[in-house]
Structure formats: structure tokens, C-alpha cells
């Protein structure tokens, strides 16, 4: 399949089930809501090294938040509910509770409950106050700035982690520009996050390594400088590859996000240095979700 | 009119205990209820009509009608008049609407659902019943008029809103929950209060163990008015700032009285 001069390879992204939740973080200003959200979702690019994958889903207008202040929705994914229950209160406690004027609310109903205030209330050292209204409990934890307000818990959902596209460009700059265009489009899809820096991975990995104890290592088949030293997936005109990893609350969300990214890259076309779009997989035997690029774009 | 309808056959000569007269009961006419010192079939005192659909309307009402909606867990009861003691006693769900006034122990030990009383209520609204340690633990109670003594006594959860005044000893020994009073307080409000929140218009009438903790911008208020229509109506949809009084400090309590600044 060739679209606007860009080859859509006959490949698929192989993705896995992950357990995730959404939180609504608010603050007096949109600036501080975003600072809390970005801090809270920092160092959460890959579950392999960070214990979770997290990112900003979208800004939430004040009229839609539980306290009527500007908000940011974040999504956090872990490999299982136990992991999620561990990372969520930890991250809120260190990054949201500490952030000026912030509050933190549940963004998903149903599923296994994940603690927010249920765990963080103890910071109040006995001075914490709960209010139970409309069958929902909130906690007020006195802090030096005033009060930190949060929901008792949030829900969870089984989502999809590890959707991805690879953008093969004729130069580093062109590959990055195409990836940035893709991220801009993909950010608009609700229910998804792109957990890597700026949404982009410049160091996609393969499973395993020649070194004992390494679970993942550089994906040498897509490394342009190694083209002459072994099997390669890169034609001669490709000088750089950028990957975008997608985690979503549903298969549809990841599929929609994948399509939005490919469409944005295709719009730039071969003239802007995009040679092909590919996807990372493990042969199809590891992950139950296969996002076939050509099917998505057909 | 739909649902079941109870119409009094005449004036009552003794107190009527309506425990068990609930909206989902098909055999309501045969239900044995207390009538003064004896048991009587409900159909002897009320003409029962309509069909079972989760609603029960009591035409007329009367201060002799005790324990209306006691133990209600679902459905709706509407009383077109006054009720006696114990309306909504230990109810856990559903809705009770009283278009007149209610006697003592209204919504006593309520754990869920909603009780709305258009007029005044007697003493011990939402309080613990005699011999019980704890009062109301959940649900919402809205009183359009004033409340008698000891409203919210030993309540430990839920929300009570009183549009009128509250007589002496409101919120005494209150354990937790929210009690909002739009009118004047009788003396000694909040005495022995352990936790929980009072929403007041003025601190006048608070027990001596309350201390002024200053004015604060409370995010919690913004959340409450967005999650509770009743609190939004009471506090104002733009509620944010309040003066906080902590108490009852005389017993080491960690409760509060908040006066929302409009």
C-alpha cells in the first residue's frame, strides 16, 4: 500500500492487555494542573523500567471537572491490578499531593477499585476529614498550603498497551518532524496516551539481548548505522526511524489513535522525507492484540 | 394517581403504627398494624386502592401516623399531610416525601435514601433512637421548616439540611456527617461533637468548645456543591470560602462548623 508516496508496510503492532485508570487532576490554574499532571506521569515511559506507563490524555475544561477548576486527565497503565494499586497512590502522593493548589479525582467508574485518598489520607496524621456525599467519599488532607482534596478511590479498566507505529525517514530531522506531526494528531484521540518523551521513542527495542539479564535491547534491524552488519528492515534511503508507542483504554482507542498518526504522516508524504510506516511486533505469538496497518488504513 | 393509595376511612382515635406498610406490599390491606393498644388490619383503617408499582401515597396524613416508611429500602412514599414519630426510621433507600410536618425521631438511624419534609420536625431528627448508640449513618434529609431539639444527635453519616431554625442541642455528640442549618441555632449546638461538619449562617448558638480557625478557600465546598443538588441549593453554587470554627475542643473533637461567605 502506497499513500502519498509513503509505503504502508504489510505489518502489525503487537500489543498486550494492561490495567489502567484515569485521574482528573485540577488546580487553581491550568498551568498548575498541567505541572502536577506532567510530574505525576513523569518517568513512566515503559512498564519494563518504570513499573507503569502514564501520560496526559487531555486538558479538561473547568466546567467539566469535579471542583469547577481547570483540569487535566491522565491515564496510568500497569501490567496488572496489583501493580496499578501500587503505583497510583505512590505517584499521587509524591507528585499531586505536593503540587500547589492541586486536587485529584477519579476519572473512571467500575472495575477494581484503586486507592487515592483511601491510602493518602494517612498523611493527615489524624487531622484528615472525609465527606461522603452522593455515595462518594472525598478526603480533605490538611497541608501547609490549605487542604488537599481527593476522591477515596478510582475505578480501573483493562486496556491495551504497546500499540505502535514506526516512521522511516530520509533524515533524522525529517523523521522527527513527521513523528511530531503524528503526535499532534494522535494527542487529539481520547482514551489514549503516548507515554514516551514528547510522545516519541527514538530507541525502539527488541525483546532480549546478548547480555544476561537484559529484557530488551536496541532494535538493531531498524538501526540505520547497522545496515551493513546484519539483517535490516531499512532500505538505503532511510537514515532515521522514530517510533510512537500507544496505550489506550480500549482496542478501538488504540486503533483510532494509530490511524490518526498514520494519516498525519501520510499527509506530509514522501516529499517531506517519509519513506515508509512500519510497526513493531514479536511475530504475533506474544500479544493478543494485532493492529494491522493496512487494515486500519483501508 | 398510580401506585398504591391509602385513604383514611375516618379520624383516628389512637396512634397508628405503620411499620411494614411499604410500597411493594401487595397484601397491604391485610397487613397487621398497631392501632392504639391492639392490632388491626390496615384495610380496617385505610381504604387501599391502586396497584403495586413501587409508589405509595397516603392521602390526608395525620400526626397520629407513626413510623411511616420505617425500614424502607426502595420505592417512594408520599404523605399528603403530617406524620407522627419515626418517619423513615432505619430506612436504607428509596424516597419519603412528607408534605406536612413530622414528629420526633424523623429519619432516626437512616442509612440511605432520601427523606423530604416540607414542614417542621420534632425533636431528634436523624438522631439515635432510645437505647441506640448511633444516629443516622447515610442518606439525605431535607426539612423545609424548623427542627426540634437535638437534631442530628449522635449522627455518624449522611446529610441533613434544615431550612428553618434548629432548637437547642443540635448536633450534640455528633460523630460524623453533615448537618446544615439555614436558620437560627438554639443554645449549645455541637456540644460533644467528635467529627463531622455543620453548615451554619452564624456562629451564634455554638457550644463553648468551638474556636475560630479563620477564613479559608475550601476546595471541598466546590466539590460538594457539584455532587449534591441539596447542598448546592443550601450553600450556593459558587460556594468556595468559609469561616471555620473547630470543635468541640472541650472533648478533643475534630469537627467543624463552617459559615459560608457569600
Coordinates of C-alpha atoms in Angstrom, one line a residue:
Chain A
X1 CA 0.0 0.0 0.0
X2 CA 1.4 3.4 -1.0
X3 CA -0.3 6.6 0.3
X4 CA 1.0 9.9 -1.0
X5 CA 4.3 8.2 -1.8
X6 CA 4.6 6.7 1.7
X7 CA 4.7 2.9 1.9
X8 CA 2.4 1.4 4.4
X9 CA 4.1 -1.9 5.2
X10 CA 2.2 -5.1 5.5
X11 CA 2.9 -5.3 9.2
X12 CA 1.2 -5.0 12.5
X13 CA 1.7 -3.7 16.0
X14 CA 1.5 -6.4 18.6
X15 CA 0.0 -5.2 21.8
X16 CA -0.8 -6.5 25.2
X17 CA -3.6 -6.2 27.8
X18 CA -2.7 -3.7 30.6
X19 CA -4.8 -2.5 33.5
X20 CA -5.3 1.3 33.6
X21 CA -7.1 4.1 35.3
X22 CA -7.9 7.7 34.6
X23 CA -7.4 10.5 37.1
X24 CA -8.6 14.1 36.8
X25 CA -6.1 16.5 38.3
X26 CA -7.3 20.0 39.0
X27 CA -5.7 23.2 40.3
X28 CA -6.3 26.9 40.6
X29 CA -4.9 27.4 37.1
X30 CA -4.5 25.3 34.0
X31 CA -0.7 25.8 34.4
X32 CA -0.6 24.2 37.8
X33 CA -2.9 21.4 36.9
X34 CA -0.6 20.6 34.0
X35 CA 2.5 20.8 36.1
X36 CA 1.0 18.3 38.6
X37 CA -0.1 16.1 35.7
X38 CA 3.2 16.1 34.0
X39 CA 5.1 15.5 37.2
X40 CA 2.8 12.7 38.1
X41 CA 3.2 11.0 34.7
X42 CA 7.0 11.5 34.6
X43 CA 9.4 8.6 34.4
X44 CA 6.6 6.4 33.2
X45 CA 7.6 5.6 29.6
X46 CA 7.9 1.9 29.8
X47 CA 6.5 -0.6 32.2
X48 CA 9.7 -2.6 31.9
X49 CA 11.8 0.0 33.6
X50 CA 9.3 2.3 35.3
X51 CA 6.6 0.0 36.7
X52 CA 3.9 1.8 34.7
X53 CA 3.2 3.8 31.6
X54 CA 1.5 7.1 32.0
X55 CA 0.7 10.3 30.3
X56 CA -1.5 13.2 29.8
X57 CA -4.7 12.3 28.0
X58 CA -6.2 15.8 27.6
X59 CA -6.9 19.1 29.2
X60 CA -10.3 19.2 30.9
X61 CA -12.3 22.5 30.9
X62 CA -13.2 23.8 34.3
X63 CA -16.9 23.3 33.6
X64 CA -16.3 19.5 33.4
X65 CA -14.2 18.9 36.5
X66 CA -15.5 17.8 39.9
X67 CA -14.4 21.1 41.6
X68 CA -15.0 23.5 38.7
X69 CA -11.4 24.4 38.3
X70 CA -9.1 23.7 35.3
X71 CA -8.1 20.1 35.0
X72 CA -6.0 17.6 33.2
X73 CA -6.9 13.9 32.6
X74 CA -4.1 11.5 32.9
X75 CA -4.0 7.8 32.1
X76 CA -1.8 5.3 34.0
X77 CA -1.3 1.7 32.9
X78 CA 0.4 -1.2 34.7
X79 CA 0.8 -4.9 33.8
X80 CA -1.8 -6.0 36.5
X81 CA -4.1 -4.6 39.0
X82 CA -1.6 -5.2 41.8
X83 CA 0.9 -3.1 40.1
X84 CA -1.6 -0.3 39.4
X85 CA -2.7 -0.3 43.0
X86 CA 0.9 0.3 44.0
X87 CA 1.9 3.0 41.5
X88 CA -1.2 5.1 41.6
X89 CA -1.2 6.2 45.3
X90 CA 2.6 6.5 45.2
X91 CA 2.6 8.9 42.3
X92 CA -0.3 10.9 43.5
X93 CA 1.3 11.1 47.0
X94 CA 4.6 12.3 45.7
X95 CA 3.6 14.4 42.7
X96 CA 0.0 15.7 43.1
X97 CA -0.5 16.0 46.8
X98 CA 2.7 18.0 46.9
X99 CA 1.8 20.3 43.9
X100 CA 0.4 23.7 44.8
X101 CA -3.4 24.1 44.8
X102 CA -4.0 20.6 43.3
X103 CA -6.8 18.2 43.8
X104 CA -7.2 14.7 42.4
X105 CA -10.4 12.9 41.4
X106 CA -11.5 9.5 39.9
X107 CA -11.8 9.5 36.1
X108 CA -13.1 6.0 35.6
X109 CA -16.0 4.2 37.2
X110 CA -16.2 0.5 37.7
X111 CA -13.6 -2.2 37.6
X112 CA -11.3 -3.0 40.5
X113 CA -11.0 0.0 42.9
X114 CA -7.7 1.7 43.1
X115 CA -6.9 3.8 46.2
X116 CA -6.5 7.5 46.1
X117 CA -7.5 9.1 49.4
X118 CA -8.0 5.7 50.9
X119 CA -4.2 5.4 51.0
X120 CA -3.2 9.1 51.1
X121 CA -5.4 10.2 54.0
X122 CA -2.8 9.0 56.5
X123 CA -0.6 11.9 55.5
X124 CA -3.1 13.9 57.5
X125 CA -1.8 12.3 60.7
X126 CA -5.3 12.0 62.2
X127 CA -6.4 15.5 61.1
X128 CA -7.8 14.2 57.8
X129 CA -11.5 14.6 57.2
X130 CA -13.8 12.6 55.0
X131 CA -17.0 13.8 53.5
X132 CA -19.4 11.3 52.0
X133 CA -21.9 12.9 49.7
X134 CA -24.0 11.2 46.9
X135 CA -22.4 7.9 47.9
X136 CA -19.0 9.2 47.0
X137 CA -16.3 9.8 49.6
X138 CA -13.8 12.5 49.4
X139 CA -10.9 13.2 51.7
X140 CA -9.6 16.5 52.9
X141 CA -6.0 16.3 54.0
X142 CA -4.7 19.4 55.8
X143 CA -1.5 20.6 54.2
X144 CA 0.6 23.8 54.8
X145 CA -0.9 25.5 51.7
X146 CA -4.5 24.7 52.8
X147 CA -6.2 21.3 52.1
X148 CA -5.5 18.6 49.6
X149 CA -8.9 17.2 48.4
X150 CA -9.2 13.9 46.6
X151 CA -11.6 11.1 45.9
X152 CA -11.5 8.0 48.1
X153 CA -10.7 5.8 45.1
X154 CA -10.9 5.5 41.4
X155 CA -12.0 2.6 39.1
X156 CA -9.9 0.7 36.6
X157 CA -10.2 -0.8 33.1
X158 CA -8.5 -3.4 31.1
X159 CA -6.9 -1.6 28.3
X160 CA -4.3 -2.1 25.6
X161 CA -0.6 -1.3 25.9
X162 CA 2.1 -1.3 23.3
X163 CA 0.4 -0.2 20.2
X164 CA 2.9 1.5 17.9
X165 CA 4.0 2.8 14.6
X166 CA 7.5 3.2 13.2
X167 CA 8.2 6.2 10.9
X168 CA 11.0 5.6 8.5
X169 CA 12.6 8.9 7.3
X170 CA 15.3 10.0 5.0
X171 CA 16.9 12.1 7.7
X172 CA 16.8 12.5 11.5
X173 CA 15.1 15.9 11.1
X174 CA 12.5 14.7 8.7
X175 CA 11.7 11.6 10.7
X176 CA 11.3 13.7 13.8
X177 CA 9.1 16.3 12.0
X178 CA 6.9 13.5 10.8
X179 CA 6.7 12.0 14.2
X180 CA 5.8 15.3 15.7
X181 CA 3.0 15.8 13.2
X182 CA 1.7 12.3 14.1
X183 CA 1.8 13.1 17.8
X184 CA -0.1 16.3 17.3
X185 CA -2.9 14.3 15.6
X186 CA -2.8 11.3 18.0
X187 CA -3.0 13.6 21.1
X188 CA -6.5 14.5 20.0
X189 CA -7.8 11.0 20.3
X190 CA -9.5 10.4 23.6
X191 CA -8.7 7.3 25.7
X192 CA -5.0 7.1 24.6
X193 CA -1.6 8.3 25.8
X194 CA 1.8 8.3 24.1
X195 CA 4.0 7.6 27.2
X196 CA 7.4 8.4 25.7
X197 CA 9.1 11.8 25.7
X198 CA 7.0 14.2 23.6
X199 CA 5.2 11.0 22.5
X200 CA 8.2 9.8 20.6
X201 CA 10.7 6.9 21.1
X202 CA 14.0 7.2 19.2
X203 CA 15.3 4.0 20.6
X204 CA 12.7 1.3 19.9
X205 CA 13.7 -2.1 21.4
X206 CA 13.5 -5.7 20.6
X207 CA 12.9 -8.4 23.1
X208 CA 16.0 -9.9 24.8
X209 CA 19.7 -9.2 24.4
X210 CA 23.1 -11.0 24.1
X211 CA 23.7 -9.8 27.7
X212 CA 22.3 -11.9 30.5
X213 CA 19.6 -10.1 32.5
X214 CA 18.7 -7.6 29.8
X215 CA 15.0 -8.0 28.9
X216 CA 15.1 -5.6 26.0
X217 CA 17.8 -4.1 23.8
X218 CA 18.2 -1.9 20.8
X219 CA 16.2 -3.0 17.7
X220 CA 19.3 -3.4 15.5
X221 CA 17.2 -4.4 12.4
X222 CA 15.9 -0.8 12.4
X223 CA 19.2 1.0 13.4
X224 CA 20.4 2.8 10.2
X225 CA 24.1 2.7 11.2
X226 CA 24.0 -1.1 11.4
X227 CA 22.6 -1.6 7.9
X228 CA 25.7 -3.3 6.6
X229 CA 26.2 -5.5 9.6
X230 CA 23.3 -7.9 9.6
X231 CA 19.6 -8.3 8.7
X232 CA 18.0 -4.9 8.2
X233 CA 14.5 -3.6 7.7
X234 CA 15.7 -0.4 6.2
X235 CA 16.0 0.5 2.6
X236 CA 19.1 2.5 1.6
X237 CA 17.3 5.9 1.6
X238 CA 16.2 5.6 5.2
X239 CA 18.6 7.3 7.7
X240 CA 16.4 7.5 10.8
X241 CA 13.5 5.8 12.4
X242 CA 11.1 7.2 15.1
X243 CA 8.6 5.1 17.0
X244 CA 5.4 6.2 18.7
X245 CA 4.0 3.9 21.4
X246 CA 0.3 4.0 22.2
X247 CA -1.5 2.8 25.3
X248 CA -5.3 3.1 25.4
X249 CA -8.3 2.3 27.5
X250 CA -9.7 0.1 24.6
X251 CA -8.7 -1.7 21.4
X252 CA -10.7 0.9 19.5
X253 CA -9.0 3.8 21.1
X254 CA -5.6 2.4 20.1
X255 CA -6.8 1.7 16.6
X256 CA -8.2 5.2 16.2
X257 CA -5.0 6.7 17.5
X258 CA -2.9 4.6 15.1
X259 CA -5.0 5.7 12.2
X260 CA -4.8 9.4 13.2
X261 CA -1.0 9.1 13.4
X262 CA -0.6 7.4 10.1
X263 CA -2.9 9.9 8.4
X264 CA -0.9 12.8 9.7
X265 CA 2.4 11.3 8.4
X266 CA 0.9 10.4 5.1
X267 CA -0.3 13.9 4.7
X268 CA 3.3 15.1 4.8
X269 CA 4.2 12.5 2.2
X270 CA 7.3 11.3 0.5
X271 CA 8.2 14.8 -0.4
X272 CA 8.8 15.6 3.3
X273 CA 11.2 12.7 3.7
X274 CA 8.8 10.0 4.9
X275 CA 9.7 6.7 3.2
X276 CA 7.5 4.2 5.0
X277 CA 5.4 3.4 8.0
X278 CA 6.0 0.1 9.8
X279 CA 5.1 -1.4 13.2
X280 CA 6.8 -3.3 15.9
X281 CA 5.8 -6.9 16.7
X282 CA 7.2 -10.1 18.0
X283 CA 5.9 -12.4 15.3
X284 CA 2.4 -12.4 16.6
X285 CA 2.7 -15.0 19.2
X286 CA 3.1 -12.9 22.4
X287 CA 0.4 -10.2 22.3
X288 CA -3.3 -10.9 21.7
X289 CA -3.9 -7.5 20.0
X290 CA -2.7 -7.1 16.4
X291 CA -3.1 -3.7 14.9
X292 CA -2.6 -4.3 11.2
X293 CA -1.5 -1.1 9.5
X294 CA -3.1 -1.8 6.1
X295 CA -6.4 -2.9 7.6
X296 CA -6.5 0.2 9.7
X297 CA -5.9 2.4 6.7
X298 CA -8.1 0.6 4.3
Chain B
X1 CA -52.8 8.6 40.6
X2 CA -50.7 5.5 40.2
X3 CA -49.2 3.1 42.7
X4 CA -50.9 2.1 45.9
X5 CA -53.1 4.7 47.7
X6 CA -54.1 4.7 51.3
X7 CA -57.1 6.9 52.2
X8 CA -58.1 7.1 55.9
X9 CA -61.6 5.7 56.4
X10 CA -62.2 8.3 59.2
X11 CA -60.5 10.1 62.0
X12 CA -58.1 8.1 64.1
X13 CA -58.9 7.5 67.7
X14 CA -55.5 6.2 68.7
X15 CA -51.9 6.2 67.3
X16 CA -51.4 4.2 64.2
X17 CA -48.1 2.4 63.8
X18 CA -47.5 2.0 60.0
X19 CA -44.4 -0.1 60.4
X20 CA -44.3 -2.6 57.5
X21 CA -46.6 -0.5 55.2
X22 CA -44.3 -0.3 52.3
X23 CA -44.8 0.4 48.6
X24 CA -44.0 -3.1 47.3
X25 CA -46.5 -4.9 49.5
X26 CA -49.4 -6.5 47.5
X27 CA -51.2 -7.6 50.7
X28 CA -51.2 -4.2 52.3
X29 CA -54.9 -4.3 53.2
X30 CA -54.3 -7.4 55.3
X31 CA -51.2 -6.1 57.0
X32 CA -51.5 -6.2 60.7
X33 CA -50.5 -2.9 62.2
X34 CA -50.6 -1.4 65.7
X35 CA -53.6 0.8 66.5
X36 CA -53.6 2.1 70.0
X37 CA -53.4 -0.9 72.3
X38 CA -54.4 -3.5 69.7
X39 CA -53.5 -4.9 66.3
X40 CA -55.7 -4.1 63.4
X41 CA -55.7 -4.8 59.7
X42 CA -54.5 -1.8 57.7
X43 CA -57.6 -2.2 55.5
X44 CA -59.8 -1.5 58.6
X45 CA -58.3 2.0 58.9
X46 CA -57.5 2.8 55.3
X47 CA -59.2 2.3 52.0
X48 CA -56.4 0.7 49.9
X49 CA -56.6 1.2 46.1
X50 CA -54.3 1.2 43.1
X51 CA -51.6 -1.2 42.0
X52 CA -48.2 -2.1 43.2
X53 CA -45.6 -0.2 41.2
X54 CA -43.1 1.0 43.8
X55 CA -45.1 4.0 44.9
X56 CA -47.3 4.5 47.9
X57 CA -49.4 7.6 48.6
X58 CA -51.1 8.3 51.9
X59 CA -53.9 10.7 51.5
X60 CA -54.5 13.1 54.3
X61 CA -51.9 12.1 56.7
X62 CA -52.1 13.0 60.4
X63 CA -49.9 13.4 63.4
X64 CA -51.1 10.0 64.7
X65 CA -49.4 8.2 61.8
X66 CA -46.2 6.8 63.3
X67 CA -43.2 5.2 61.6
X68 CA -44.3 5.9 58.1
X69 CA -41.7 4.4 55.8
X70 CA -39.8 2.7 58.6
X71 CA -37.3 0.3 57.1
X72 CA -38.0 1.5 53.6
X73 CA -35.3 0.2 51.2
X74 CA -36.7 1.1 47.8
X75 CA -39.6 2.9 46.2
X76 CA -41.4 6.1 47.1
X77 CA -43.8 7.1 49.8
X78 CA -45.7 10.4 49.6
X79 CA -47.7 11.6 52.5
X80 CA -50.2 14.4 51.7
X81 CA -50.2 15.8 55.2
X82 CA -48.5 15.4 58.6
X83 CA -46.9 12.3 60.1
X84 CA -46.2 11.3 63.6
X85 CA -43.0 10.0 65.1
X86 CA -40.3 7.9 63.4
X87 CA -40.9 8.7 59.8
X88 CA -38.2 6.9 57.8
X89 CA -36.9 5.2 60.9
X90 CA -34.0 3.0 59.9
X91 CA -34.8 3.3 56.2
X92 CA -31.9 2.3 53.9
X93 CA -33.1 3.5 50.5
X94 CA -36.0 4.9 48.5
X95 CA -37.7 8.3 49.0
X96 CA -40.1 9.6 51.5
X97 CA -41.9 12.9 50.9
X98 CA -44.0 14.4 53.7
X99 CA -46.0 17.4 52.5
X100 CA -46.8 18.4 56.1
X101 CA -44.8 18.3 59.3
X102 CA -43.3 15.4 61.2
X103 CA -42.9 14.4 64.8
X104 CA -39.9 13.3 66.8
X105 CA -37.3 10.9 65.6
X106 CA -37.8 11.7 61.9
X107 CA -35.2 9.8 59.8
X108 CA -33.8 8.4 63.0
X109 CA -30.9 5.9 62.2
X110 CA -31.5 6.4 58.5
X111 CA -28.8 4.7 56.5
X112 CA -29.7 5.6 52.9
X113 CA -32.3 7.1 50.6
X114 CA -33.9 10.5 51.0
X115 CA -36.5 11.9 53.4
X116 CA -38.0 15.3 52.5
X117 CA -40.3 17.0 55.0
X118 CA -42.0 20.2 53.8
X119 CA -42.9 21.5 57.3
X120 CA -41.4 21.3 60.8
X121 CA -40.0 18.3 62.5
X122 CA -40.0 17.4 66.2
X123 CA -37.0 16.5 68.4
X124 CA -34.1 14.2 67.5
X125 CA -34.2 14.5 63.7
X126 CA -31.8 11.9 62.3
X127 CA -30.7 11.0 65.8
X128 CA -30.1 7.7 67.6
X129 CA -33.2 6.1 68.9
X130 CA -33.7 5.5 72.5
X131 CA -31.2 2.7 73.5
X132 CA -29.1 3.1 70.4
X133 CA -25.6 4.4 70.3
X134 CA -25.6 6.0 66.8
X135 CA -28.0 8.0 64.7
X136 CA -28.3 8.4 61.0
X137 CA -25.4 6.9 59.0
X138 CA -26.3 7.8 55.4
X139 CA -28.8 9.3 53.1
X140 CA -30.2 12.8 52.8
X141 CA -32.8 14.6 54.9
X142 CA -34.3 17.9 53.8
X143 CA -36.6 19.8 56.2
X144 CA -38.4 22.8 54.9
X145 CA -39.3 24.2 58.3
X146 CA -37.7 24.1 61.7
X147 CA -36.3 21.3 63.8
X148 CA -36.8 20.5 67.4
X149 CA -34.2 19.8 70.0
X150 CA -31.2 17.5 69.4
X151 CA -31.4 17.4 65.6
X152 CA -28.6 15.2 64.4
X153 CA -27.7 13.9 67.8
X154 CA -25.1 11.2 67.5
X155 CA -25.5 11.0 63.7
X156 CA -22.5 9.4 62.0
X157 CA -23.0 10.0 58.3
X158 CA -25.3 11.4 55.7
X159 CA -26.6 14.9 55.1
X160 CA -29.3 16.8 56.9
X161 CA -30.5 20.2 55.7
X162 CA -32.8 22.3 57.7
X163 CA -34.2 25.4 56.1
X164 CA -35.5 26.9 59.3
X165 CA -34.2 27.1 62.9
X166 CA -32.8 24.3 65.0
X167 CA -33.7 24.2 68.7
X168 CA -31.2 23.6 71.5
X169 CA -28.5 20.9 71.4
X170 CA -28.5 20.4 67.7
X171 CA -25.6 18.1 66.6
X172 CA -24.9 17.2 70.2
X173 CA -22.4 14.3 70.4
X174 CA -22.4 14.2 66.6
X175 CA -19.9 11.6 65.4
X176 CA -19.7 12.3 61.6
X177 CA -21.8 13.5 58.7
X178 CA -23.1 16.9 57.6
X179 CA -25.8 19.0 59.2
X180 CA -26.8 22.3 57.6
X181 CA -29.0 24.8 59.3
X182 CA -30.2 27.9 57.5
X183 CA -32.0 29.5 60.4
X184 CA -31.1 30.3 64.0
X185 CA -29.5 27.9 66.4
X186 CA -30.8 27.2 69.8
X187 CA -28.1 27.1 72.6
X188 CA -25.3 24.6 72.8
X189 CA -25.1 23.4 69.2
X190 CA -22.4 20.9 68.6
X191 CA -21.7 20.1 72.2
X192 CA -19.6 16.9 72.3
X193 CA -19.2 16.9 68.6
X194 CA -16.4 14.4 67.6
X195 CA -16.1 14.9 63.8
X196 CA -18.5 16.0 61.1
X197 CA -19.4 19.3 59.6
X198 CA -22.1 21.9 60.5
X199 CA -23.0 24.4 57.8
X200 CA -24.4 27.5 59.6
X201 CA -25.3 31.1 58.7
X202 CA -23.9 32.3 62.0
X203 CA -21.8 31.0 64.9
X204 CA -24.3 32.3 67.4
X205 CA -25.5 29.4 69.5
X206 CA -22.4 27.2 69.0
X207 CA -21.3 25.4 72.1
X208 CA -18.4 26.9 74.1
X209 CA -15.9 24.3 72.8
X210 CA -15.7 25.8 69.3
X211 CA -12.8 28.1 68.3
X212 CA -12.5 30.4 65.3
X213 CA -9.9 28.9 62.9
X214 CA -10.2 31.8 60.4
X215 CA -11.4 32.2 56.8
X216 CA -10.4 29.7 54.2
X217 CA -10.9 29.0 50.5
X218 CA -12.0 25.3 50.7
X219 CA -11.9 23.3 47.5
X220 CA -14.1 20.8 49.3
X221 CA -17.0 23.2 49.1
X222 CA -16.7 23.4 45.3
X223 CA -16.8 19.6 45.1
X224 CA -19.8 19.2 47.4
X225 CA -22.0 21.7 45.6
X226 CA -21.3 19.9 42.3
X227 CA -22.1 16.5 43.8
X228 CA -25.2 17.3 45.8
X229 CA -28.1 19.3 44.5
X230 CA -29.3 19.8 48.0
X231 CA -26.0 21.3 49.2
X232 CA -25.8 23.4 46.1
X233 CA -29.2 24.9 46.9
X234 CA -28.2 25.4 50.5
X235 CA -24.6 26.7 50.1
X236 CA -25.0 28.4 46.7
X237 CA -23.5 27.0 43.5
X238 CA -20.5 29.3 43.8
X239 CA -19.6 28.4 47.4
X240 CA -15.8 28.4 48.0
X241 CA -14.9 30.4 51.0
X242 CA -16.0 29.8 54.6
X243 CA -15.1 30.8 58.1
X244 CA -14.2 27.7 60.1
X245 CA -14.8 27.0 63.7
X246 CA -13.2 23.9 65.1
X247 CA -14.8 21.9 67.9
X248 CA -15.9 20.6 70.2
X249 CA -12.4 21.2 71.6
X250 CA -13.7 20.6 75.1
X251 CA -13.8 16.9 74.4
X252 CA -10.9 16.9 71.9
X253 CA -13.3 16.8 69.0
X254 CA -12.2 17.3 65.4
X255 CA -15.5 18.5 64.0
X256 CA -16.1 21.9 62.4
X257 CA -18.7 24.5 61.8
X258 CA -18.5 26.3 58.5
X259 CA -20.1 29.6 57.8
X260 CA -20.0 30.0 54.0
X261 CA -19.1 33.5 52.9
X262 CA -21.4 34.7 50.2

